[in-house]
PDB file of C-alpha atoms and ligand atoms in Angstrom:
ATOM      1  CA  UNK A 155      -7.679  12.519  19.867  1.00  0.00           C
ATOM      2  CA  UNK A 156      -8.943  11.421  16.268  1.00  0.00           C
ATOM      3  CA  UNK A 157      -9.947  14.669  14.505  1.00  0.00           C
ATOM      4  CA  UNK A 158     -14.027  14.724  13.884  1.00  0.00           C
ATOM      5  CA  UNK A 159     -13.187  14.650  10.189  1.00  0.00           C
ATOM      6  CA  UNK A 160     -11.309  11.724  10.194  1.00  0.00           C
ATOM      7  CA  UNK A 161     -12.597   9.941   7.517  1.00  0.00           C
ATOM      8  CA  UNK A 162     -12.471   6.740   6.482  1.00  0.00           C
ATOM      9  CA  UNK A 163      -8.984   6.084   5.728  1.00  0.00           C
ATOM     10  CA  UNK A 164      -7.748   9.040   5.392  1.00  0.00           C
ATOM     11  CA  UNK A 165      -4.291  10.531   6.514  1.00  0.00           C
ATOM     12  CA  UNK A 166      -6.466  11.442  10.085  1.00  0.00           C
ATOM     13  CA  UNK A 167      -7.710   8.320  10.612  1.00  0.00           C
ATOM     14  CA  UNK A 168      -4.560   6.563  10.643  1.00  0.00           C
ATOM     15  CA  UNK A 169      -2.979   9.561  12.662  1.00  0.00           C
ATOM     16  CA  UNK A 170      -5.556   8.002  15.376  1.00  0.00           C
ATOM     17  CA  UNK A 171      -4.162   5.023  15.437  1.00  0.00           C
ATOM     18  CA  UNK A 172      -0.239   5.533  14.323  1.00  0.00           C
ATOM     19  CA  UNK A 173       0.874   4.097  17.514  1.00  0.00           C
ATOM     20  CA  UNK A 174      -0.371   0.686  17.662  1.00  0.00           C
ATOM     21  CA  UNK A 175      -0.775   0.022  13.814  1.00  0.00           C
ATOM     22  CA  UNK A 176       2.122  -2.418  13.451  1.00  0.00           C
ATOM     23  CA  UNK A 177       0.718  -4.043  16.352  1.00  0.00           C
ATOM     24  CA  UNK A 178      -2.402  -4.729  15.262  1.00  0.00           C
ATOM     25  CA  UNK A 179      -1.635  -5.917  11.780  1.00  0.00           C
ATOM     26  CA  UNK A 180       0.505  -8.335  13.024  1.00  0.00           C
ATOM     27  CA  UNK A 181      -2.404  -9.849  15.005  1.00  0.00           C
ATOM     28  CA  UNK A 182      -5.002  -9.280  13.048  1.00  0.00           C
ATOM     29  CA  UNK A 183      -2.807 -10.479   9.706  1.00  0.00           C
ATOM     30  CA  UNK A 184      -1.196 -13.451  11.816  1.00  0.00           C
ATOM     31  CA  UNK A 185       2.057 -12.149  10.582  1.00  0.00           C
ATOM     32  CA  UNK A 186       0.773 -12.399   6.987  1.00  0.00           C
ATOM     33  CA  UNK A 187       1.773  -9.186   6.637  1.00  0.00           C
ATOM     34  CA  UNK A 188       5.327  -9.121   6.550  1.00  0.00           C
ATOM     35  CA  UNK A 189       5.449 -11.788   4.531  1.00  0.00           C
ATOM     36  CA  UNK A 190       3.691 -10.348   1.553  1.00  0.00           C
ATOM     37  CA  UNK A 191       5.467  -7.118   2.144  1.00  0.00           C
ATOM     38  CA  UNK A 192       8.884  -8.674   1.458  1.00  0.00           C
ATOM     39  CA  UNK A 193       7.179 -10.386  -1.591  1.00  0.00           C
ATOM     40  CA  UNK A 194       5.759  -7.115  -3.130  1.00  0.00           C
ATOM     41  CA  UNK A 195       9.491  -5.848  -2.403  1.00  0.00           C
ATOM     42  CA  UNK A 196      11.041  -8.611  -4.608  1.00  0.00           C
ATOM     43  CA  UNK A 197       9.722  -7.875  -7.177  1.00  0.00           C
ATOM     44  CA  UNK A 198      11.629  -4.858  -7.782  1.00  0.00           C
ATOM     45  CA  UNK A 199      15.078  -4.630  -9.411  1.00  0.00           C
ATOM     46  CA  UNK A 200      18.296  -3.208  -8.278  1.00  0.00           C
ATOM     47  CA  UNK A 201      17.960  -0.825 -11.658  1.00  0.00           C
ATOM     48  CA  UNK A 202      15.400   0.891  -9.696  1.00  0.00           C
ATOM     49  CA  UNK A 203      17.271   3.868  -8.226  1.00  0.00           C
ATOM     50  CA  UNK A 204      14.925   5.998  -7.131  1.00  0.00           C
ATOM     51  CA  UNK A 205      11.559   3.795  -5.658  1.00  0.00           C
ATOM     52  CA  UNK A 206       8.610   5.719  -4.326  1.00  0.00           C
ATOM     53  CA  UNK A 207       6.954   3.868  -1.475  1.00  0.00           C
ATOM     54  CA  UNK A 208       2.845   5.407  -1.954  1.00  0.00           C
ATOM     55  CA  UNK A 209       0.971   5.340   1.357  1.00  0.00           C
ATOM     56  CA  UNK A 210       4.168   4.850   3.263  1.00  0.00           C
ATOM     57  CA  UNK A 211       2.753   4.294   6.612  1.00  0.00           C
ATOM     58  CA  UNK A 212       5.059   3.279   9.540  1.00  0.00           C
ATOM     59  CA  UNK A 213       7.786   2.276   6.746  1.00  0.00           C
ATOM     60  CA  UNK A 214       8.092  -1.050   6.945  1.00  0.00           C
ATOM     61  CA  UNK A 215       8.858  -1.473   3.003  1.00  0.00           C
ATOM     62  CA  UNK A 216      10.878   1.662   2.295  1.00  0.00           C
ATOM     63  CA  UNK A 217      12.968  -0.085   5.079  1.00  0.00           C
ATOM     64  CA  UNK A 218      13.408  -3.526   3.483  1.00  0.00           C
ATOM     65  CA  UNK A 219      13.739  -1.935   0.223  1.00  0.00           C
ATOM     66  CA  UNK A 220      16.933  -0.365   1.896  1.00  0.00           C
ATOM     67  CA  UNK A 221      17.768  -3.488   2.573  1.00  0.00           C
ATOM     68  CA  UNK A 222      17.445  -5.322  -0.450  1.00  0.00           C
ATOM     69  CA  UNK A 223      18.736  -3.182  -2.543  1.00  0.00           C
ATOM     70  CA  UNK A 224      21.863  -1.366  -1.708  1.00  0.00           C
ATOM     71  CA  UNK A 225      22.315   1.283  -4.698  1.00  0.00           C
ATOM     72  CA  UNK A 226      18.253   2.616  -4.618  1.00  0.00           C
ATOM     73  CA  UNK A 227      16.906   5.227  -2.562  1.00  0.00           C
ATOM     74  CA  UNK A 228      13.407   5.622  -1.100  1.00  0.00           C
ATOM     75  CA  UNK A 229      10.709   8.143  -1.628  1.00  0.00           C
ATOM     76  CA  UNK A 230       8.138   7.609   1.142  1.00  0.00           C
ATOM     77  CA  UNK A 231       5.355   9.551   0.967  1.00  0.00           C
ATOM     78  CA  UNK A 232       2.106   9.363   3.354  1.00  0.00           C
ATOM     79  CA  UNK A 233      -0.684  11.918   4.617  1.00  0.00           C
ATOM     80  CA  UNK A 234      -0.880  10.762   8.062  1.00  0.00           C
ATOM     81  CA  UNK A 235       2.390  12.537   9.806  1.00  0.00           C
ATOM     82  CA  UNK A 236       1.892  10.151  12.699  1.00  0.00           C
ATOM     83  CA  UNK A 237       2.688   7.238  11.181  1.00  0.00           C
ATOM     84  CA  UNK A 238       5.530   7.933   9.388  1.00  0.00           C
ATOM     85  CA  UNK A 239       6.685   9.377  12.478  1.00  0.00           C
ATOM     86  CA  UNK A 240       5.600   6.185  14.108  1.00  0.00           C
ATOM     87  CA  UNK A 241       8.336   4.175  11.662  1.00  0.00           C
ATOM     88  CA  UNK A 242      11.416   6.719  11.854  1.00  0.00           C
ATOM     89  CA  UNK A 243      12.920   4.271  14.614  1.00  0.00           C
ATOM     90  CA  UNK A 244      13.251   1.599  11.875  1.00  0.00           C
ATOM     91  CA  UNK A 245      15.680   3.132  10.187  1.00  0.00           C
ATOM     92  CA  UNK A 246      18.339   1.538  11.983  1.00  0.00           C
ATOM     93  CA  UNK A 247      21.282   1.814   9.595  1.00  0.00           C
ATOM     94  CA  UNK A 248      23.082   5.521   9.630  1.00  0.00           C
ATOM     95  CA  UNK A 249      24.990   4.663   6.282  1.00  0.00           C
ATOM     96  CA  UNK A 250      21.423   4.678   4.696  1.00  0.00           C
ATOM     97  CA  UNK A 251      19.727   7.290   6.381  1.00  0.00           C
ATOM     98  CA  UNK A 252      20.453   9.661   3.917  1.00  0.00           C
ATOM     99  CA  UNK A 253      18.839   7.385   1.028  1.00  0.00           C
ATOM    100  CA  UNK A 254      15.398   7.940   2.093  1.00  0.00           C
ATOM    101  CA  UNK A 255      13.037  10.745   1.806  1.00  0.00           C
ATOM    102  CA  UNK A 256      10.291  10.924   3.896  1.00  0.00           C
ATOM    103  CA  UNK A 257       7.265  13.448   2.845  1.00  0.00           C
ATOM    104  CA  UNK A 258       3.911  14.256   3.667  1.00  0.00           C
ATOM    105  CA  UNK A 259       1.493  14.344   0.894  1.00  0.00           C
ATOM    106  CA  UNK A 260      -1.453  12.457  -0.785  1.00  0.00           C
ATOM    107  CA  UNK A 261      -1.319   9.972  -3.685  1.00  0.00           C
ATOM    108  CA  UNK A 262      -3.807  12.645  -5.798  1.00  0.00           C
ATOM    109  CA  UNK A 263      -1.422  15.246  -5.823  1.00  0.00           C
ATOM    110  CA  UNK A 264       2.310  14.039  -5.225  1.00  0.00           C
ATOM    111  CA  UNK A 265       4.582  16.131  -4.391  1.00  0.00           C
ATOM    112  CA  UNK A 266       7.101  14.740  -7.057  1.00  0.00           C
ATOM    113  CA  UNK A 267       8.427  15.817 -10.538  1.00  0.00           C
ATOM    114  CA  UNK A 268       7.040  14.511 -13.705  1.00  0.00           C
ATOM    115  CA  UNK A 269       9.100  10.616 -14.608  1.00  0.00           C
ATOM    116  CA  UNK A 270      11.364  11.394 -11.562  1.00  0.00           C
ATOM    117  CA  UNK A 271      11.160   7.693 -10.468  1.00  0.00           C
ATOM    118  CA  UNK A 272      12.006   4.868 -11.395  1.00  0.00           C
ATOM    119  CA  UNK A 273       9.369   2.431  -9.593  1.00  0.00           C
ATOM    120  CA  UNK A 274       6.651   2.978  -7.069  1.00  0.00           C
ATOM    121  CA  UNK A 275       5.190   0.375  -4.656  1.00  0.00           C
ATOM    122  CA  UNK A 276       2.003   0.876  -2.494  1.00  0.00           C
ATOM    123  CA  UNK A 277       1.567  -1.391   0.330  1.00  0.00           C
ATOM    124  CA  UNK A 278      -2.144  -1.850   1.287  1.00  0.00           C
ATOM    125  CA  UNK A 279      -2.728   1.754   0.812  1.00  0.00           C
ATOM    126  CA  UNK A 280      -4.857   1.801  -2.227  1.00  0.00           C
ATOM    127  CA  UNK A 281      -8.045   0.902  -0.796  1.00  0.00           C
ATOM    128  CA  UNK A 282      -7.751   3.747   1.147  1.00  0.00           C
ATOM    129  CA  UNK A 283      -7.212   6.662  -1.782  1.00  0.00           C
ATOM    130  CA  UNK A 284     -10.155   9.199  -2.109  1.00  0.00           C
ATOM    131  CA  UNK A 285      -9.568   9.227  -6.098  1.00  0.00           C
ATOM    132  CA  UNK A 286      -8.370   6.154  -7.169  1.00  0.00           C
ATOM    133  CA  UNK A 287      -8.289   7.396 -10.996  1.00  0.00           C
ATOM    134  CA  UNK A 288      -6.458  10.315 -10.067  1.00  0.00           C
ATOM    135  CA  UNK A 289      -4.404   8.817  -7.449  1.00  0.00           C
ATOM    136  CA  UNK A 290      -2.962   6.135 -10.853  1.00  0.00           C
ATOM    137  CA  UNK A 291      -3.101   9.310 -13.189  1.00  0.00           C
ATOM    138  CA  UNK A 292      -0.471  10.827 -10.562  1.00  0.00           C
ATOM    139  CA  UNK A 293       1.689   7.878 -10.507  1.00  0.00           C
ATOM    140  CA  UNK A 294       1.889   7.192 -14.258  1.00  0.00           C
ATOM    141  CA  UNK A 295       2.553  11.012 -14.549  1.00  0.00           C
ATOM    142  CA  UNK A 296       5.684  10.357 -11.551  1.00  0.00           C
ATOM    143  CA  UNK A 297       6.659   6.554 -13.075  1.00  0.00           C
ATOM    144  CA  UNK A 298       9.802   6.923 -15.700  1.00  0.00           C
ATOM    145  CA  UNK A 299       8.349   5.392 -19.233  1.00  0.00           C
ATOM    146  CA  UNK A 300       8.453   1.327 -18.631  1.00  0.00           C
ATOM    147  CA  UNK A 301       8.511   2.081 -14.161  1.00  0.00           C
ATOM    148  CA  UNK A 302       7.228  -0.784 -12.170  1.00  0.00           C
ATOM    149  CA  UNK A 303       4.273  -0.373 -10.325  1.00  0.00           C
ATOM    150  CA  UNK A 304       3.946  -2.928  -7.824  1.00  0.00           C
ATOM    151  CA  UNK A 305       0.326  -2.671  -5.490  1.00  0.00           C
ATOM    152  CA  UNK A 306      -0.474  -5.369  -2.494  1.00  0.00           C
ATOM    153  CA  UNK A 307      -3.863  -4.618  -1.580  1.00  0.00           C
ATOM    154  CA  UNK A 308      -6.438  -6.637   0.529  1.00  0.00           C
ATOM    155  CA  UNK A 309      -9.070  -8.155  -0.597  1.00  0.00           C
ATOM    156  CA  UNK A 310     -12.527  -9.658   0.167  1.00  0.00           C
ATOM    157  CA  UNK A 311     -12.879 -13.478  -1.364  1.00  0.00           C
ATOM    158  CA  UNK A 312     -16.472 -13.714  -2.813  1.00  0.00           C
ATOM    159  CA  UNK A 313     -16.410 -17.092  -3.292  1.00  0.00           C
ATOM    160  CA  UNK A 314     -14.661 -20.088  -2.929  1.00  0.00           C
ATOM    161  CA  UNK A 315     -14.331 -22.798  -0.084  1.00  0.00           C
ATOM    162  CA  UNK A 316     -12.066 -19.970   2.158  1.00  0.00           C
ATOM    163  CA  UNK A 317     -14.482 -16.617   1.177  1.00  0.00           C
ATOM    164  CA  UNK A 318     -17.420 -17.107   4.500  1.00  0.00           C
ATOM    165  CA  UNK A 319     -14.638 -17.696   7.124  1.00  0.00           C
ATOM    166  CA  UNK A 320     -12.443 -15.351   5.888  1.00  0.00           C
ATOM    167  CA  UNK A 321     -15.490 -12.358   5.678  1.00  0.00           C
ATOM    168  CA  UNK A 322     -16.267 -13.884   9.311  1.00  0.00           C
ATOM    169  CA  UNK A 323     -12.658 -12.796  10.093  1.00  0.00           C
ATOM    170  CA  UNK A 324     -12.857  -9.554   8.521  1.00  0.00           C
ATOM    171  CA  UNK A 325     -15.919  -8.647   9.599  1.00  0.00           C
ATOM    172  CA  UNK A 326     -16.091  -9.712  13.113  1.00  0.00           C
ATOM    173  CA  UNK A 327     -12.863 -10.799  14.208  1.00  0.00           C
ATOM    174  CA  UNK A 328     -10.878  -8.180  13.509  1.00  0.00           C
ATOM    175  CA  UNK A 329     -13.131  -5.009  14.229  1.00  0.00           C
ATOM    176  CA  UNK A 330     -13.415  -6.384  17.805  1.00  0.00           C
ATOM    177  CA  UNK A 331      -9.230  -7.854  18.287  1.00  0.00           C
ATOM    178  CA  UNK A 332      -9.511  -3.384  16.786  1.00  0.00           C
ATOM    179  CA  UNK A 333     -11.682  -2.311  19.381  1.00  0.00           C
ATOM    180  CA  UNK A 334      -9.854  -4.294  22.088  1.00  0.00           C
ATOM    181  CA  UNK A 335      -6.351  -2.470  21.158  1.00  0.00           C
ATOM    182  CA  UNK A 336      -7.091   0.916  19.651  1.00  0.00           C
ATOM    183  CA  UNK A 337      -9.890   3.088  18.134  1.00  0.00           C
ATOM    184  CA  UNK A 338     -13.001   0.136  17.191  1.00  0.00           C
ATOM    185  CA  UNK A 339     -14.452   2.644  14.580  1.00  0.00           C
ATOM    186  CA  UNK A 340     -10.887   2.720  12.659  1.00  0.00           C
ATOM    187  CA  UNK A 341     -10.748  -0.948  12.169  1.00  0.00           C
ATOM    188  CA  UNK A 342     -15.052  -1.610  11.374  1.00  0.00           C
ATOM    189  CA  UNK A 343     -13.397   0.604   8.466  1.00  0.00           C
ATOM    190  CA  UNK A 344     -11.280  -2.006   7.259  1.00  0.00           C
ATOM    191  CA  UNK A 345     -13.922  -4.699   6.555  1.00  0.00           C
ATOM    192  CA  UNK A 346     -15.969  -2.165   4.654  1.00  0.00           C
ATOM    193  CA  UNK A 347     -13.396  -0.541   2.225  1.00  0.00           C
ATOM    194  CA  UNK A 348     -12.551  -4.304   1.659  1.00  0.00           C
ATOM    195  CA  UNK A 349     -15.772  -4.813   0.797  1.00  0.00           C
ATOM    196  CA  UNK A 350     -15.859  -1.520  -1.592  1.00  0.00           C
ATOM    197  CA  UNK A 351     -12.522  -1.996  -3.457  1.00  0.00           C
ATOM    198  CA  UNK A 352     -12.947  -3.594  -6.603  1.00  0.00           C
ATOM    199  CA  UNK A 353     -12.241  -7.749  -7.285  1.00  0.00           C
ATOM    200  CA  UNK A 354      -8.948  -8.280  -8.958  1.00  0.00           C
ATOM    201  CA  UNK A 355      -9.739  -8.505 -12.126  1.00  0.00           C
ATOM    202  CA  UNK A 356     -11.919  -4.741 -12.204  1.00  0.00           C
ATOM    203  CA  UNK A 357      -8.713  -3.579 -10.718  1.00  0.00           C
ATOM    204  CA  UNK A 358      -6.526  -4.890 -13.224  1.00  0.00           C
ATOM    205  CA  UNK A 359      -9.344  -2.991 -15.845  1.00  0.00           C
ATOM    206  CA  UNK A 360      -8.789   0.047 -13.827  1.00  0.00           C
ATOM    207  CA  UNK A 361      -4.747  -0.108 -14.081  1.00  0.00           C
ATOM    208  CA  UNK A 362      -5.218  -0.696 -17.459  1.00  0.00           C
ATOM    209  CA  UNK A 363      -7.446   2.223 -18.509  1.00  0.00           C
ATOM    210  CA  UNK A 364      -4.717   4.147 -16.293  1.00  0.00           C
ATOM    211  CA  UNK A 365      -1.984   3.438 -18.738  1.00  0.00           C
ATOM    212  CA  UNK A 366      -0.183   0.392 -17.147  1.00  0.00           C
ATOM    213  CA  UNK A 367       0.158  -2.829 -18.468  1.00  0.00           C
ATOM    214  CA  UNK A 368      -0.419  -5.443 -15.940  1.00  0.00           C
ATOM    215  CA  UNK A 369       2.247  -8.221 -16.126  1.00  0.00           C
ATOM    216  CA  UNK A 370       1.232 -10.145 -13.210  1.00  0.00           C
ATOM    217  CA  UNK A 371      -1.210 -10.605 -10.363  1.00  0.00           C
ATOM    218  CA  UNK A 372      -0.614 -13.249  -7.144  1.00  0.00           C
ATOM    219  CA  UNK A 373      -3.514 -14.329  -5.170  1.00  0.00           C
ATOM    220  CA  UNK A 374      -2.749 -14.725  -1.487  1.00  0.00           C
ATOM    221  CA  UNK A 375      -4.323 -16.671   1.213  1.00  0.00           C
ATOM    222  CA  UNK A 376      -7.260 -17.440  -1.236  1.00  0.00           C
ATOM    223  CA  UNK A 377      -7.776 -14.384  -2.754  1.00  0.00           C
ATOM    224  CA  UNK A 378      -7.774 -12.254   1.096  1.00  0.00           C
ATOM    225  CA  UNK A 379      -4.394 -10.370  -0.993  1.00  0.00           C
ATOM    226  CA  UNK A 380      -3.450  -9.820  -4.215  1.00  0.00           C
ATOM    227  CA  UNK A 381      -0.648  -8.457  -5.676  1.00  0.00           C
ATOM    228  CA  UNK A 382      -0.076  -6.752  -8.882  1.00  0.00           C
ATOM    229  CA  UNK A 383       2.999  -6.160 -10.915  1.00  0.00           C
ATOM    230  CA  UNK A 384       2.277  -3.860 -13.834  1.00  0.00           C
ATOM    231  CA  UNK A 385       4.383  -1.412 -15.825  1.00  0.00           C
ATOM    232  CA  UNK A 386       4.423   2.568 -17.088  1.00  0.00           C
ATOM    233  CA  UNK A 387       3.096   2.192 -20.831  1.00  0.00           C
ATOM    234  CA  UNK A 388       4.992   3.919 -22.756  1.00  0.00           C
ATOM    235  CA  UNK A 389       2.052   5.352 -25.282  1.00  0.00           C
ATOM    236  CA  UNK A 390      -0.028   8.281 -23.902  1.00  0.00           C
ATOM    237  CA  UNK A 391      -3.355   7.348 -22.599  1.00  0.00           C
ATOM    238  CA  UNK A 392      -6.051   8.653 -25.076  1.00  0.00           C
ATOM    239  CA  UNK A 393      -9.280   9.887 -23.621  1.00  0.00           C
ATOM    240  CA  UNK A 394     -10.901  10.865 -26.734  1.00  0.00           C
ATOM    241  CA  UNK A 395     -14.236   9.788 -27.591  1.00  0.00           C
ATOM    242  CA  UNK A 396     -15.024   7.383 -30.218  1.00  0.00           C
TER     243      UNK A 396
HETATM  244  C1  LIG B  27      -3.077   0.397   5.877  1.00  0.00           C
HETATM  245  S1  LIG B  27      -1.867   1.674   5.901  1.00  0.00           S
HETATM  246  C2  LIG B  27      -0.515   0.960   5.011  1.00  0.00           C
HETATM  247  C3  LIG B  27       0.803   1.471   5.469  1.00  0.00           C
HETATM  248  C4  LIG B  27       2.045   0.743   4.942  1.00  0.00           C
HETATM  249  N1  LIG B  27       2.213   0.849   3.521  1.00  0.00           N
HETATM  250  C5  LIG B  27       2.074  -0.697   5.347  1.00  0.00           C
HETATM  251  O1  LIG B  27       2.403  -1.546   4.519  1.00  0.00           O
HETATM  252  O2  LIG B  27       1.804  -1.001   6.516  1.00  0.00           O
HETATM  253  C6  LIG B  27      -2.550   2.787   4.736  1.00  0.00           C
HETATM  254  C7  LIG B  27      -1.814   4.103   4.625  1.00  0.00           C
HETATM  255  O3  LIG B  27      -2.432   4.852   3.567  1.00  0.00           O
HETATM  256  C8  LIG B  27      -2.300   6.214   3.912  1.00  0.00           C
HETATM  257  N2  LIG B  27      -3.244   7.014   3.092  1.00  0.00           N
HETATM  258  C9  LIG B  27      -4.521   7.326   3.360  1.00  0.00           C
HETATM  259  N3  LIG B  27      -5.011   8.110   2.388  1.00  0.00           N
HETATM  260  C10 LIG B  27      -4.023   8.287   1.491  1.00  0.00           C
HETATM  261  C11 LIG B  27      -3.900   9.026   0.274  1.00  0.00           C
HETATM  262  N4  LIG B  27      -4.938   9.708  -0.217  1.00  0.00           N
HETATM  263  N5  LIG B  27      -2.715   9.027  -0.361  1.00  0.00           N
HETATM  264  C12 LIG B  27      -1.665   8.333   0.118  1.00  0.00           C
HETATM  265  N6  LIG B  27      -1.715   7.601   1.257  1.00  0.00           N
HETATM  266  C13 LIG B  27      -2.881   7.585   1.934  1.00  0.00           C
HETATM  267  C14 LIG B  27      -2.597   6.243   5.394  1.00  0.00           C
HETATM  268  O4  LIG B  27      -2.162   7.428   6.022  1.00  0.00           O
HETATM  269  C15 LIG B  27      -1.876   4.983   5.863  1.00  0.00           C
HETATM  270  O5  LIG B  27      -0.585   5.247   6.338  1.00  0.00           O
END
């Protein structure tokens, strides 16, 4: 049963609905998904030995950066238990099993030493953060000086030719293919905290005032995904006052 204070995205709310996630993001993503998953992966480099994959979920990226990259090892850290539990079976290959880490915990208090590694990649999981600031204060404080940060995040066109039938999709379509498979109230959340997370170009504001420098941002499916490539900066971020 979904705890009464599951709250919008939190590590309860996806607990609800742990066992038919994949599932449902394949349909609802029409295998978009995966897709974009192996191209937020990419752009990582086989110098990155120690990757933290933020927001974790069922694991699909910590497993394909297994994959990919045969020297790194994987940090995967998520609140929801479920989930990652939900993703263990993934891990198909016993020489690697011992290369990844898998931990609960939130991305506004991680449970990880100070520059212990060496990139971090969140996989549609910022949206859902309770403290976005703190949540990018934590991961510059984890990044190594000059770490990748690499963030795929949905989000809502607001104009264009493709932004009315792609908020139809998001707003309608999905919350009822939701409903039809698994909890209807966990997947009205999605339009909503697509609606609520900042256009790309705020974002890339907020990453900067964070202390990363943003190298690169791809639009997806006109503007329904972006993802953004940014690096540690190497100066400390000053919050003095003028
Ligand atoms: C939409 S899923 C994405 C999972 C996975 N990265 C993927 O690509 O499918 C969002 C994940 O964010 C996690 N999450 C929610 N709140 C979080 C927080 N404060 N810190 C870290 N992860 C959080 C949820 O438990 C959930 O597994």
């Amino acid at each position: 049963m979904p705890s009464m204070h599951a709250d919008n995205g939190s590590g309860a709310m996806f607990d609800a609905i742990a066992k038919r996630y994949d599932l449902l993001n394949a349909i609802t993503s029409m295998g978009q998904d995966r897709r974009w998953r192996r191209q937020a992966v990419r752009q990582l480099r086989p110098s990155d030995r120690i990757v933290l994959d933020l927001a974790a979920g069922t694991l699909d990226v910590s497993v394909d950066i297994l994959r990919r990259f045969s020297r790194s090892s994987v940090v995967a850290v998520d609140p929801s238990r479920r989930m990652l539990l939900a993703g263990r079976h993934k891990l198909t290959d016993p020489a690697r099993r011992g290369d990844i880490a898998v931990l609960t915990g939130t991305a506004e208090c991680l449970p990880l030493a100070d520059s212990s590694v060496d990139a971090a990649i969140i996989a549609f999981g910022v949206r859902n953060f309770s403290n976005r600031a703190f949540a990018l204060a934590e991961l510059r404080r984890v990044l190594r000086p000059s770490g990748r940060l690499v963030i795929l995040e949905l989000t809502l066109p607001r104009d264009g030719f493709l932004a009315t039938s792609a908020r139809l999709y998001v707003h309608r379509v999905v919350p009822f293919i939701g409903g039809l498979i698994s909890r209807r109230g966990a997947y009205a959340y999605l339009p909503r905290s697509m609606a609520t997370f900042p256009c790309a170009s705020a974002f890339v504001a907020e990453l900067t005032s964070a202390g990363f420098a943003v190298e690169r941002v791809t639009r997806f499916m006109a503007g329904v995904c972006h993802l953004f490539v940014c690096r540690r900066d190497k100066e400390e971020v000053c919050c003095g006052s003028a």
